[in-house]
Amino acid sequence: MKKTRTLLAALSVSLLASTSAFAGDVRIMWYSDGVEGDVIQDILNRFMKDNPDIHITLDNVAYKVIQEQLPIQLEAGQGPDIARVTNIKELAQHWLDLRPLVADAKYWDDNFGDTLDWMRPDGSKAITGFMTQLTLTGGFANKTLFEQAGVALPGDKATWDDWINAAAEVAKSQQLPAAFAIDRSGHRISGANVSFGANYIGADGKPAKVDDGTKAFVGKLVDWTAKGLMLKDTWVSAAGSTYRAATDDFINAQIPFYYSGSWQVANLSTKIGDSFDWVATGSPCGTAGCSGLKGGAALVAIKYTKNPKDVAKVMDYLASEAVVKEFSERTLFLPAHKGVIAKGGLKWGSTDKNVGPALDKFVQAAGETLPAADALPPWKWANAYFAALVTRVSQVMAGELTLDAAWVKIDQDIADKVAEAK
Amino acid sequence: MSAVATLKSWTGAVLAAPVFWLALIVNVPLKAWQRATGTGGMAAFFLAPNMAIFGIFVLVPLVINFFYSATSGTAYFLQDRSYVGLEQYQRLLDCSNYLDTATCREDLFWKAVHNTGLFVIVQVALLTVVSMATALILNREIIGRSFWRAVFFFPVLLSPVVTGLIWRWILQRQGLLNMIVHDFGGEPHNWLTDRFWAFTAAVSVSVWAHMGFYTLILLAGLQAIPRDLYEAAEMDGTRPARVFWRITLPLLMPNLLVVIVLALIRAVQIFDEVYVLTGGGPGTSTLYLTQYIYEIGFASLLRNPGLASAASILMGLVLVVLTLVQLQVGRRGERKGARQ
């Protein structure tokens, strides 16, 4: 009898183990652009100390894993319990509705209400997570290089042409390989496209055909690349929609102007140190405005979790005002929490003199985004549009396609994606 | 018997005892199985674990892949996907002129097919010639022959990702090669954004990474050629070039054919080192079939698992043909060997 009991106990333990999630186990899939992995681990350690019944494992992974492997895990009904993602709308069907689980749903609605739509299916009222950071695309200039070249930094309402011409002068004077670079990403060029009047969203909510606004900016971009003004490496040296950042080229002072986004502030501060002075420039202007593109990374709960109550407890803690404030201050990320923003007084955790003005510039630029750009983060087809743009525009830059052929292919790629999703 | 020898013998017996007892225990059911099924059954018994692994990780996914290629949608569970028959294949093969990828519905697929075709032709030819030359040199009485054999084989042991990264660091704009070019007063070049040089780099790196393996096969063949044939040729005063064409090459032909067919199969599957080295760029000039399948199946935000499955099955058919050729070559070599 004793033997049978022991056997049964062993069997129960192995069955429980096979589900890979004991009660109290919470696994978070996390990627980092800068120091946020260390900061969140520190915050989670404190949470675990106060809540010994919950054990959190933080899996720090590459951004590529989040982009390429997580969607497949989710489709298979697998994955972590919580994940930090940027593809928040397209995968919204996999997020857990925390509304019945969190301690105070009103707190979430009040403080994260503006961005909750970004991470839930259209028409849903679910609370699926919160933005760990709000981001805005924008430029950075190497102030030291501009000064050495004796070229004045273009002012607040400077156009894309003004910036590229000024940067070209600096590059020529300082014998740099190129004047500027933009990350290889459809997201990065979309704010600029909108600044030239682009609108990706058709009247029916489905993707519209490539319009004159997109054609105007992309045409300039291709021209700048052909003239050697834009660093060829970033866009040309890859196929498909592969993401490539030009951050290292800016950090190594190879380009005087770099267009990326607010999430780079901490990274630039850490890696550039006092090697040179740099400034955030906001987004250069087009014919319709000076728009960047908002976005960011969200921390979302996954609906396949075995421990939804524990997940909700962790999410409640991480979304609390004090934690959001601390996280933003230490990571130099713009918070998405209304209460934190309203109270202000964020003490940025950096002694770098470039950081404060850079973040202020991004906060200011956030008020200049155009409605067509603001409509993109919660739009289901944004990523399809971005991917088609990158794939085809790179081909044009490499001399494989003409611009006219690229417009046809972009429309076709997006139409295929919409048809495939039916 | 000395004390040491006795001790050794006892130690051996003690260590062997568990194995002996285990064999005795296992022997009982195995004997029963052999009595019931004969020697054929025993072969099946020992092959079963391997076949089970092969079935689970190769055959089952292969069959599932067929089903995927007949469905559409972005979902990964088959029950959530809609049946479309041969539509994905039609989409891939929809082309008004197969030589002009711009006229194809899936232009990137055909671009990858063209690129792969060119890569296979150039890489296999170069790989065969370089491996042959290296094998001929390493077969001679040169100083430090074993050392050189190890040197040429070493890249085979490297992970393809490591190979790709090493060469990327060498060839990138601020890489080692440009530093050397600059130090010698030359103008640095952006090797990986130039279509010709990116292709040349992809082929060269692939040859560098794999030639050690093929050199080894050819070296084994060279060492199997009877020395007396060379001695007779030397006595006749035959020129070295004639010796190569009349003795070495004909007798090395079975090994050479194996090398060519294996290299062909591997070249069609090229992916990892080139993916890390060039990312398929510049543009799509080093986008090869496996990368296309990977991108469209998993990586791209425009992912389409059905289309990726159909493309992989078409690629699989090419590999089946090449494998049949390899088997035919192998059999012919065996028959020839038996006749001799």
Coordinates of N, CA, C and O in Angstrom, one line a residue, chain A residues 203-293:
Chain A
A203 N -10.3 54.0 -46.8 CA -11.6 54.4 -46.2 C -12.3 53.2 -45.5 O -13.0 53.4 -44.5
D204 N -12.0 52.0 -46.0 CA -12.6 50.8 -45.4 C -11.8 50.2 -44.3 O -12.1 49.2 -43.8
G205 N -10.7 51.0 -43.9 CA -9.8 50.5 -42.8 C -8.8 49.5 -43.3 O -7.9 49.1 -42.6
K206 N -8.9 49.1 -44.6 CA -7.9 48.2 -45.1 C -6.7 49.0 -45.7 O -6.9 50.3 -45.9
P207 N -5.6 48.4 -46.1 CA -4.5 49.2 -46.6 C -4.9 49.9 -47.9 O -5.5 49.3 -48.8
A208 N -4.5 51.2 -48.0 CA -4.7 51.9 -49.2 C -3.5 51.7 -50.1 O -2.4 51.2 -49.7
K209 N -3.7 52.0 -51.4 CA -2.5 51.8 -52.3 C -1.5 52.9 -52.0 O -1.8 54.0 -51.4
V210 N -0.3 52.6 -52.4 CA 0.8 53.6 -52.1 C 0.5 54.9 -52.8 O 0.1 55.0 -54.0
D211 N 0.5 56.0 -52.0 CA 0.1 57.3 -52.5 C 1.2 58.2 -52.8 O 2.4 57.9 -52.6
D212 N 0.9 59.5 -53.2 CA 2.0 60.4 -53.6 C 2.9 60.8 -52.4 O 4.0 61.1 -52.6
G213 N 2.3 60.8 -51.2 CA 3.1 61.2 -50.0 C 4.3 60.2 -49.8 O 5.4 60.6 -49.7
T214 N 3.9 58.9 -49.9 CA 5.0 57.8 -49.7 C 5.9 57.9 -50.9 O 7.2 57.9 -50.7
K215 N 5.4 58.1 -52.1 CA 6.2 58.2 -53.3 C 7.2 59.3 -53.2 O 8.4 59.2 -53.6
A216 N 6.8 60.5 -52.6 CA 7.6 61.6 -52.5 C 8.8 61.4 -51.6 O 10.0 61.6 -52.0
F217 N 8.6 60.9 -50.4 CA 9.7 60.7 -49.5 C 10.6 59.5 -49.9 O 11.8 59.6 -49.9
V218 N 10.0 58.4 -50.3 CA 10.8 57.2 -50.7 C 11.6 57.6 -51.9 O 12.8 57.2 -52.0
G219 N 11.1 58.4 -52.8 CA 11.8 58.8 -54.0 C 13.1 59.6 -53.6 O 14.2 59.3 -54.1
K220 N 12.9 60.4 -52.6 CA 14.1 61.2 -52.1 C 15.1 60.3 -51.5 O 16.3 60.4 -51.7
L221 N 14.6 59.3 -50.7 CA 15.5 58.4 -50.0 C 16.3 57.6 -50.9 O 17.5 57.4 -50.7
V222 N 15.7 57.1 -52.0 CA 16.4 56.3 -53.0 C 17.4 57.2 -53.7 O 18.6 56.8 -53.9
D223 N 17.0 58.4 -54.0 CA 17.9 59.4 -54.6 C 19.2 59.7 -53.7 O 20.3 59.7 -54.2
W224 N 18.9 59.9 -52.4 CA 20.0 60.2 -51.5 C 20.9 58.9 -51.4 O 22.1 59.1 -51.3
T225 N 20.3 57.8 -51.5 CA 21.2 56.5 -51.4 C 22.0 56.4 -52.7 O 23.2 56.1 -52.6
A226 N 21.4 56.7 -53.8 CA 22.2 56.6 -55.1 C 23.3 57.6 -55.1 O 24.4 57.3 -55.6
K227 N 23.1 58.8 -54.5 CA 24.2 59.8 -54.4 C 25.2 59.5 -53.3 O 26.1 60.3 -53.2
G228 N 25.0 58.5 -52.6 CA 25.9 58.2 -51.5 C 25.7 59.0 -50.2 O 26.6 59.0 -49.3
L229 N 24.6 59.7 -50.2 CA 24.4 60.6 -49.0 C 23.9 59.7 -47.8 O 24.2 59.9 -46.7
M230 N 23.0 58.7 -48.2 CA 22.6 57.8 -47.1 C 23.5 56.6 -47.1 O 23.9 56.1 -48.2
L231 N 23.9 56.2 -45.9 CA 24.8 55.0 -45.7 C 24.1 53.8 -46.4 O 23.1 53.4 -46.0
K232 N 24.9 53.3 -47.4 CA 24.3 52.2 -48.2 C 24.1 50.9 -47.3 O 23.1 50.1 -47.5
D233 N 25.0 50.7 -46.4 CA 25.1 49.4 -45.7 C 23.7 49.0 -45.1 O 23.3 47.9 -45.1
T234 N 23.1 50.0 -44.4 CA 22.0 49.7 -43.6 C 20.8 49.1 -44.4 O 20.2 48.1 -44.0
W235 N 20.4 49.7 -45.5 CA 19.3 49.3 -46.2 C 19.6 48.2 -47.3 O 18.9 47.3 -47.5
V236 N 20.8 48.4 -48.0 CA 21.0 47.6 -49.2 C 21.6 46.2 -48.8 O 21.3 45.3 -49.5
S237 N 22.3 46.2 -47.7 CA 23.0 44.9 -47.4 C 22.2 43.8 -46.7 O 22.7 43.1 -45.9
A238 N 20.9 43.8 -47.1 CA 20.1 42.7 -46.5 C 18.9 42.5 -47.5 O 18.5 43.5 -48.2
A239 N 18.3 41.3 -47.4 CA 17.1 41.1 -48.2 C 15.9 41.0 -47.3 O 16.0 40.9 -46.1
G240 N 14.7 41.1 -47.9 CA 13.5 40.9 -47.2 C 13.2 42.0 -46.2 O 13.7 43.1 -46.4
S241 N 12.5 41.7 -45.1 CA 12.1 42.8 -44.2 C 13.0 42.8 -43.0 O 12.7 43.3 -41.9
T242 N 14.2 42.2 -43.1 CA 15.2 42.1 -42.0 C 15.4 43.5 -41.4 O 15.7 44.5 -42.1
Y243 N 15.4 43.6 -40.0 CA 15.6 44.8 -39.4 C 17.1 45.1 -39.2 O 17.9 44.2 -38.8
R244 N 17.6 46.3 -39.6 CA 19.0 46.6 -39.4 C 19.0 48.1 -38.8 O 18.4 49.0 -39.4
A245 N 19.7 48.2 -37.7 CA 19.9 49.6 -37.1 C 21.2 50.2 -37.6 O 22.1 49.4 -37.8
A246 N 21.2 51.5 -37.6 CA 22.5 52.1 -38.0 C 23.1 52.8 -36.8 O 24.0 53.7 -36.9
T247 N 22.7 52.4 -35.6 CA 23.2 53.0 -34.4 C 24.7 53.0 -34.2 O 25.3 54.0 -33.8
D248 N 25.3 51.8 -34.5 CA 26.8 51.7 -34.4 C 27.5 52.8 -35.2 O 28.5 53.3 -34.8
D249 N 27.0 53.0 -36.4 CA 27.6 54.0 -37.3 C 27.5 55.4 -36.7 O 28.5 56.2 -36.9
F250 N 26.4 55.7 -36.0 CA 26.3 57.0 -35.4 C 27.3 57.1 -34.2 O 28.0 58.0 -33.9
I251 N 27.2 56.0 -33.4 CA 28.1 55.9 -32.2 C 29.6 56.0 -32.6 O 30.3 56.7 -31.8
N252 N 29.9 55.4 -33.7 CA 31.3 55.5 -34.1 C 31.6 56.8 -34.9 O 32.7 56.8 -35.6
A253 N 30.7 57.7 -34.9 CA 30.9 59.0 -35.6 C 31.2 58.8 -37.1 O 32.0 59.6 -37.7
Q254 N 30.5 57.9 -37.7 CA 30.7 57.7 -39.1 C 29.6 58.5 -39.9 O 29.7 58.6 -41.1
I255 N 28.6 58.9 -39.2 CA 27.5 59.7 -39.9 C 27.1 60.8 -38.9 O 27.0 60.6 -37.7
P256 N 27.0 62.0 -39.5 CA 26.6 63.2 -38.6 C 25.1 63.2 -38.2 O 24.7 63.8 -37.2
F257 N 24.3 62.6 -39.0 CA 22.8 62.6 -38.7 C 22.3 61.2 -38.8 O 22.6 60.4 -39.7
Y258 N 21.4 60.8 -37.8 CA 20.9 59.5 -37.7 C 19.4 59.6 -37.4 O 19.1 60.2 -36.4
Y259 N 18.6 58.9 -38.1 CA 17.1 58.9 -37.8 C 16.7 57.6 -37.3 O 16.8 56.5 -37.9
S260 N 16.3 57.6 -36.0 CA 15.9 56.4 -35.3 C 14.7 56.7 -34.4 O 13.6 57.0 -34.9
G261 N 15.0 56.7 -33.1 CA 13.9 57.0 -32.2 C 14.3 57.2 -30.8 O 15.4 57.0 -30.4
S262 N 13.3 57.6 -30.0 CA 13.6 57.9 -28.6 C 14.2 56.8 -27.7 O 14.9 57.1 -26.8
W263 N 13.9 55.6 -28.1 CA 14.4 54.4 -27.4 C 15.9 54.3 -27.4 O 16.6 53.6 -26.7
Q264 N 16.6 55.1 -28.3 CA 18.0 55.0 -28.5 C 18.7 55.9 -27.5 O 20.0 55.8 -27.3
V265 N 18.0 56.8 -26.8 CA 18.6 57.8 -25.9 C 19.6 57.1 -24.9 O 20.8 57.5 -24.8
A266 N 19.1 56.1 -24.2 CA 19.9 55.5 -23.2 C 21.1 54.8 -23.8 O 22.2 54.8 -23.3
N267 N 20.8 54.1 -24.9 CA 21.9 53.4 -25.6 C 23.0 54.4 -26.1 O 24.2 54.1 -25.9
L268 N 22.6 55.5 -26.7 CA 23.6 56.5 -27.1 C 24.4 57.0 -26.0 O 25.6 57.2 -26.0
S269 N 23.7 57.3 -24.9 CA 24.3 57.9 -23.7 C 25.4 56.9 -23.2 O 26.5 57.3 -22.9
T270 N 25.0 55.7 -23.1 CA 25.9 54.7 -22.5 C 27.1 54.5 -23.4 O 28.3 54.4 -22.9
K271 N 26.9 54.4 -24.7 CA 28.0 54.0 -25.6 C 28.8 55.1 -26.1 O 30.0 55.0 -26.4
I272 N 28.2 56.3 -26.2 CA 29.0 57.5 -26.7 C 29.8 58.1 -25.5 O 30.9 58.5 -25.7
G273 N 29.1 58.1 -24.3 CA 29.8 58.7 -23.2 C 30.1 60.1 -23.5 O 29.3 60.9 -24.0
D274 N 31.4 60.5 -23.3 CA 31.8 61.9 -23.5 C 32.7 62.0 -24.8 O 33.4 62.9 -25.0
S275 N 32.5 61.0 -25.7 CA 33.3 61.0 -26.9 C 32.9 62.2 -27.8 O 33.8 62.7 -28.5
F276 N 31.7 62.5 -27.9 CA 31.2 63.7 -28.6 C 29.9 64.1 -28.1 O 29.2 63.4 -27.4
D277 N 29.5 65.3 -28.4 CA 28.1 65.8 -28.0 C 27.1 65.5 -29.1 O 27.4 65.6 -30.3
W278 N 26.0 65.1 -28.7 CA 24.9 64.8 -29.6 C 23.6 65.4 -29.1 O 23.4 65.7 -28.0
V279 N 22.7 65.7 -30.1 CA 21.4 66.2 -29.8 C 20.3 65.5 -30.5 O 20.5 64.9 -31.6
A280 N 19.1 65.5 -29.9 CA 17.9 64.9 -30.6 C 17.4 66.1 -31.4 O 17.3 67.2 -30.9
T281 N 16.9 65.8 -32.6 CA 16.5 66.8 -33.5 C 15.0 66.9 -33.7 O 14.5 67.8 -34.4
G282 N 14.3 65.9 -33.2 CA 12.9 65.7 -33.6 C 12.8 65.2 -35.1 O 13.8 64.8 -35.6
S283 N 11.6 65.3 -35.7 CA 11.5 64.8 -37.1 C 11.6 66.0 -38.0 O 10.9 67.0 -37.9
P284 N 12.5 65.9 -39.1 CA 12.5 66.9 -40.1 C 11.1 67.1 -40.8 O 10.3 66.1 -40.7
C285 N 10.9 68.2 -41.4 CA 9.6 68.5 -42.0 C 9.5 68.0 -43.4 O 10.5 68.1 -44.2
G286 N 8.3 67.7 -43.8 CA 8.0 67.4 -45.2 C 7.0 68.5 -45.7 O 6.9 69.6 -45.1
T287 N 6.2 68.2 -46.7 CA 5.3 69.2 -47.2 C 4.0 69.3 -46.3 O 3.3 70.3 -46.4
A288 N 3.7 68.2 -45.6 CA 2.5 68.2 -44.8 C 2.7 68.4 -43.3 O 1.8 68.6 -42.5
G289 N 3.9 68.3 -42.8 CA 4.2 68.5 -41.4 C 5.6 68.0 -41.0 O 6.4 67.6 -41.9
C290 N 5.8 67.9 -39.7 CA 7.1 67.4 -39.2 C 6.8 66.2 -38.3 O 7.1 66.3 -37.1
S291 N 6.3 65.2 -38.8 CA 5.8 64.1 -38.0 C 6.8 62.9 -37.8 O 7.4 62.5 -38.8
G292 N 6.8 62.5 -36.6 CA 7.5 61.2 -36.3 C 6.4 60.2 -36.2 O 5.2 60.5 -36.5
L293 N 6.7 59.0 -35.8 CA 5.7 58.0 -35.6 C 5.8 57.4 -34.2 O 6.8 57.0 -33.8

